[in-house]
GROMACS .gro file of C-alpha atoms in nm:
model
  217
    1UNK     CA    1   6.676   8.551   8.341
    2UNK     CA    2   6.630   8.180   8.220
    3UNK     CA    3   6.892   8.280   7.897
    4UNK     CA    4   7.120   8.471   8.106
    5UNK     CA    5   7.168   8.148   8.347
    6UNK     CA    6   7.110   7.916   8.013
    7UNK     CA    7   7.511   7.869   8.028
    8UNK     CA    8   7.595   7.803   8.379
    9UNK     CA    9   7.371   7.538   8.390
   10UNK     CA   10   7.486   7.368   8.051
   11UNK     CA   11   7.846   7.358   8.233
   12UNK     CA   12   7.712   7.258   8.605
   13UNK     CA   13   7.531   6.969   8.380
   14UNK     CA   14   7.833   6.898   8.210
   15UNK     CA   15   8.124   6.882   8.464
   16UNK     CA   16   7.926   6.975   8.800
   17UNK     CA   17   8.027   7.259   9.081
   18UNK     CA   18   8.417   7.199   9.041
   19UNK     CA   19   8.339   7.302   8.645
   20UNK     CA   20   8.112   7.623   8.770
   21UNK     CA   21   8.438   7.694   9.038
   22UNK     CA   22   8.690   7.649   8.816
   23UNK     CA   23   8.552   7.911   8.592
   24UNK     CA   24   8.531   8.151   8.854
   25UNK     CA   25   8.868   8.112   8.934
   26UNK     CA   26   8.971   8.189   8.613
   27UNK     CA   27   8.839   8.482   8.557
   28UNK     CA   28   8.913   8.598   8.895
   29UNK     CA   29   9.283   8.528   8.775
   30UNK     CA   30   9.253   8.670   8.484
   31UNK     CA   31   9.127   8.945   8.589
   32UNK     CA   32   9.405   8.986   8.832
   33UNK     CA   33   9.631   8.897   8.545
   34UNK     CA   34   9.563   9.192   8.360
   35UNK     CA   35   9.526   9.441   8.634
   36UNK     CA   36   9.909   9.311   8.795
   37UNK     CA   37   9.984   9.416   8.408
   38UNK     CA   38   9.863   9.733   8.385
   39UNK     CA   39  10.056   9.818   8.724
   40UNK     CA   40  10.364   9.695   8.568
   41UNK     CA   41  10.352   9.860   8.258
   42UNK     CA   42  10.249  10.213   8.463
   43UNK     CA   43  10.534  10.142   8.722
   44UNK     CA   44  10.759  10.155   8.393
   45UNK     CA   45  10.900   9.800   8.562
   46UNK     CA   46  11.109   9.666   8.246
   47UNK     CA   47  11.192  10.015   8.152
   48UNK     CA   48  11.548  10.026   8.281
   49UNK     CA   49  11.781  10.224   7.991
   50UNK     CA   50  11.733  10.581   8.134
   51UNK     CA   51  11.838  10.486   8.515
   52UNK     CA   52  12.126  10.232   8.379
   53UNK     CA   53  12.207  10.566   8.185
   54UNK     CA   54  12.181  10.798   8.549
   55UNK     CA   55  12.401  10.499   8.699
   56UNK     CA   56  12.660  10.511   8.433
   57UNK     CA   57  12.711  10.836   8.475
   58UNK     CA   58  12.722  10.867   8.814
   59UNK     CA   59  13.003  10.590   8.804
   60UNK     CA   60  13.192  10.831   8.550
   61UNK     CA   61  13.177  11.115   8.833
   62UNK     CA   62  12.921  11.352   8.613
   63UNK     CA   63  12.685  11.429   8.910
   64UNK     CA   64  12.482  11.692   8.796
   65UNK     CA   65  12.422  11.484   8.477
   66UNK     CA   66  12.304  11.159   8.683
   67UNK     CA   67  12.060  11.361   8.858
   68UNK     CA   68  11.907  11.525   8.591
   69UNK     CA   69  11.881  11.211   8.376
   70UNK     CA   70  11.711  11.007   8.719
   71UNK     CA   71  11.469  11.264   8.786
   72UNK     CA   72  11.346  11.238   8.468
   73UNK     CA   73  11.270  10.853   8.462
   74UNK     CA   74  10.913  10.776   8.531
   75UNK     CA   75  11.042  10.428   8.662
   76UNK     CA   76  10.912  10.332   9.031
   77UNK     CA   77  11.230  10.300   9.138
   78UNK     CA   78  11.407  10.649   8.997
   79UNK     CA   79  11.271  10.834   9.329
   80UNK     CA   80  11.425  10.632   9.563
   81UNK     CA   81  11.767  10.623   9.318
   82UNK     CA   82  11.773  11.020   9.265
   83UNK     CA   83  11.751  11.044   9.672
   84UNK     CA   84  12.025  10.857   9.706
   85UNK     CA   85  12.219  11.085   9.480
   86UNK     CA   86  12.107  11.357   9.673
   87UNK     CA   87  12.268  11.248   9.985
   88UNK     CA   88  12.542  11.106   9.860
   89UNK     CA   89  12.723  11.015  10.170
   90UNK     CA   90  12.589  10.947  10.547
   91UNK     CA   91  12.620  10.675  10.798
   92UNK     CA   92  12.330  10.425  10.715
   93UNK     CA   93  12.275  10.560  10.369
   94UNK     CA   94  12.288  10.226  10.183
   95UNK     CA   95  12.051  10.074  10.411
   96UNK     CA   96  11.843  10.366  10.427
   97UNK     CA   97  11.765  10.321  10.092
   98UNK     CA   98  11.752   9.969  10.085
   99UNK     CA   99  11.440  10.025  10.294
  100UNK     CA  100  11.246  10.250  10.086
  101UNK     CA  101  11.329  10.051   9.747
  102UNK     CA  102  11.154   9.759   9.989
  103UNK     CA  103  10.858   9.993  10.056
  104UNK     CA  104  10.856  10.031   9.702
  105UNK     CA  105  10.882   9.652   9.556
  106UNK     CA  106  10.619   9.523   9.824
  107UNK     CA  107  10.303   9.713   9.624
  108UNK     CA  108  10.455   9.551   9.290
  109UNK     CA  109  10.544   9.185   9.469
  110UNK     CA  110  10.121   9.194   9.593
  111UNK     CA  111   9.892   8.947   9.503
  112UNK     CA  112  10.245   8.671   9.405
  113UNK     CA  113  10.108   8.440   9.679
  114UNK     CA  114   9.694   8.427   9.526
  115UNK     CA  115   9.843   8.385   9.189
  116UNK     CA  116  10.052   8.084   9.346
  117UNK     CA  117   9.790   7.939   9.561
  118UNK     CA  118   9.571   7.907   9.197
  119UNK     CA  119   9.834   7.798   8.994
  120UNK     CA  120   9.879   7.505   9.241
  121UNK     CA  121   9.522   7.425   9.362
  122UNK     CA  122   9.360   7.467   8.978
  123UNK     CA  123   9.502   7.120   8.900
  124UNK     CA  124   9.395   6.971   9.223
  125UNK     CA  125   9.049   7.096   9.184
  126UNK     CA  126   9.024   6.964   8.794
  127UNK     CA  127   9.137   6.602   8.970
  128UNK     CA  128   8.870   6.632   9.248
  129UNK     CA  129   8.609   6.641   8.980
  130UNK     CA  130   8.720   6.381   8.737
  131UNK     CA  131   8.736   6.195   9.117
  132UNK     CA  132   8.346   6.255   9.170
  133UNK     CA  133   8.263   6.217   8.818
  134UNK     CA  134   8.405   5.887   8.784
  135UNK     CA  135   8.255   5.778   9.142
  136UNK     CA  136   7.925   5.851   8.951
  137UNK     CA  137   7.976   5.709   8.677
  138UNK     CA  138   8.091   5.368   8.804
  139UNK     CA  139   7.772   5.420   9.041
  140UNK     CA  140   7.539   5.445   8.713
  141UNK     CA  141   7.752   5.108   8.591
  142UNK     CA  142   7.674   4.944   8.944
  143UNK     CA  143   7.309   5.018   8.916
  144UNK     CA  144   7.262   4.932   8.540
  145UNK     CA  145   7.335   4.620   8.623
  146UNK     CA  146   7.344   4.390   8.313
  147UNK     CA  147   7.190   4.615   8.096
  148UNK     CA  148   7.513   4.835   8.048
  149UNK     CA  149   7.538   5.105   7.797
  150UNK     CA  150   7.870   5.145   7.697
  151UNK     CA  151   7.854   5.466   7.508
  152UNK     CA  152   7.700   5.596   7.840
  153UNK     CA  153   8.008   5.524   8.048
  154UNK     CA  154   8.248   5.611   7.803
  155UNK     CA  155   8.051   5.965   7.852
  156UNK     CA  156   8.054   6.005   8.220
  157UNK     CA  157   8.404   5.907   8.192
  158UNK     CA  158   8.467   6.172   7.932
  159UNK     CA  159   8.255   6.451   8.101
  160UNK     CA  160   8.472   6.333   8.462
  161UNK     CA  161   8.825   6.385   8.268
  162UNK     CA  162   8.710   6.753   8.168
  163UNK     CA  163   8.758   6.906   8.473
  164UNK     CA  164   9.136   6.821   8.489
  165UNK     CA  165   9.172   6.927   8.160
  166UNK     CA  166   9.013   7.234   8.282
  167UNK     CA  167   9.258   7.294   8.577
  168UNK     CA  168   9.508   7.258   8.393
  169UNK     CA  169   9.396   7.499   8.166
  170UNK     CA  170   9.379   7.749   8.424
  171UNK     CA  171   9.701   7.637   8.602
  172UNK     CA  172   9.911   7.636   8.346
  173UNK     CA  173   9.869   8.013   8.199
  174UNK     CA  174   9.852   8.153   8.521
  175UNK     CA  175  10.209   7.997   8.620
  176UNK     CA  176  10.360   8.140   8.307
  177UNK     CA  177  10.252   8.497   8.435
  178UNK     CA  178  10.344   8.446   8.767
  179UNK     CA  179  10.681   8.352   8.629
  180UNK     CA  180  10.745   8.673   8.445
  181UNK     CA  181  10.630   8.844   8.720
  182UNK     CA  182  10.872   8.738   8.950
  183UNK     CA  183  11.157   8.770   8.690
  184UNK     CA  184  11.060   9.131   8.671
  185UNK     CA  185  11.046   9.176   9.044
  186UNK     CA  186  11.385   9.026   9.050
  187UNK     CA  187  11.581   9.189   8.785
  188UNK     CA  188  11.421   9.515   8.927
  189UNK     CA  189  11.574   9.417   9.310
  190UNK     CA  190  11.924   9.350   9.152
  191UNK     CA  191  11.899   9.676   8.993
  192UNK     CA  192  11.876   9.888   9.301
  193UNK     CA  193  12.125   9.691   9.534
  194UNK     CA  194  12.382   9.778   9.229
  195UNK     CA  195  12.233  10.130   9.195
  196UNK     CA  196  12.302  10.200   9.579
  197UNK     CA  197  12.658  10.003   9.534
  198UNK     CA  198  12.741  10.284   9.279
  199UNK     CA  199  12.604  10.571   9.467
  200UNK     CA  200  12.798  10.474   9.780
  201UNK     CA  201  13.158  10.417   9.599
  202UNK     CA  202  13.168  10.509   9.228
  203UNK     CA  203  13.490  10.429   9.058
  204UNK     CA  204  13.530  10.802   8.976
  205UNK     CA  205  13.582  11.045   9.258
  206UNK     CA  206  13.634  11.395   9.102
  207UNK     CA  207  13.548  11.557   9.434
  208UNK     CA  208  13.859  11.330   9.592
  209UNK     CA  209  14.045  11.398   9.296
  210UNK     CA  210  14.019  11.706   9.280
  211UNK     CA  211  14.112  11.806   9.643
  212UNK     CA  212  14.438  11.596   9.616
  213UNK     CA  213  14.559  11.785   9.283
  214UNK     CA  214  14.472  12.124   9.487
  215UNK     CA  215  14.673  12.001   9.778
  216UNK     CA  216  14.961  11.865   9.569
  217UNK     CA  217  14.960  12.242   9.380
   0.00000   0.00000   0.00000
């Protein structure tokens, strides 16, 4: 048990709780890193050709085609897409819809706000212990006295700086991922609102057209 706790207590000694918190947080994050990851890559979320293909040609008035080409995208967003096609028309439709892509983005958009809250506090926690580390340090100067040891301070001040470094380390990586995250989440919102934008009024109308060229016959 001793060597199993051997390196927890070679980083409390080093830069104190904040050091011993600050790794926890990180791999809490990273593990949430990786999982948020792995839900992005199942929900197929930057895997757009095949419904920008089922949009297309629904704008181009081949139905059937659209249909067959959305129900056959394993993107999280293809269900609610190919029911719109379904339907078609209806009073509320758009909206409809709106709300179920929603439903759908909510799951994706969890855990933003946790990945946010570290990305922000990570640094402030790093500063709080180079804060106590310094206070003891220039404690150990107070009581040396006159018989000051340089190379001693220099250390505690050393040892005190490592926890910001360490914040930052963890800040900094996890506000990249939260980044592309939210680019993701964004690109896939914009894709929907013009997805139900097409559904509702394609530029081709062959139904429309169709009737007219029967009537004018």
């Amino acid at each position: 048990m001793d060597s199993l706790f051997s390196p927890f207590r070679a980083l409390y000694d080093l830069g104190g709780p904040v050091l011993l918190l600050l790794l926890a947080v990180s791999i809490f994050t990273l593990t949430m890193i990786i999982l948020k990851a792995w839900q992005f890559r199942s929900a197929r979320v930057s895997k757009e050709e095949q419904i920008r293909q089922a949009i297309a040609s629904w704008d181009r008035g081949e139905h059937d085609r659209a249909l067959s080409e959305i129900q056959s995208s394993r993107h999280f967003l293809a269900p609610v897409i190919a029911l719109g096609m379904q339907e078609r028309s209806g009073d509320g439709l758009t909206k409809r819809l709106e709300s179920e892509a929603e439903q759908k983005l909510q799951p994706m958009e969890g855990g933003f706000r946790i990945l946010d809250m570290v990305a922000q506090l990570a640094p402030l926690l790093g500063l709080l212990g180079t804060v106590i580390g310094m206070i003891e340090a220039f404690q150990a100067l107070q009581n040396a006295g006159s018989q000051v040891d340089p190379a001693a301070l220099a250390g505690g001040i050393w040892v005190a700086l490592l926890t910001t470094a360490a914040g930052l380390t963890v800040a900094m990586p996890t506000s990249v991922a939260l980044s592309w995250f939210e680019a993701q989440m964004d690109e896939a919102r914009s894709l929907a609102d013009y997805a139900f934008s097409v559904i509702s009024r394609p530029i081709s109308q062959p139904n429309e057209m169709e009737g007219m060229s029967r009537h004018v016959a």
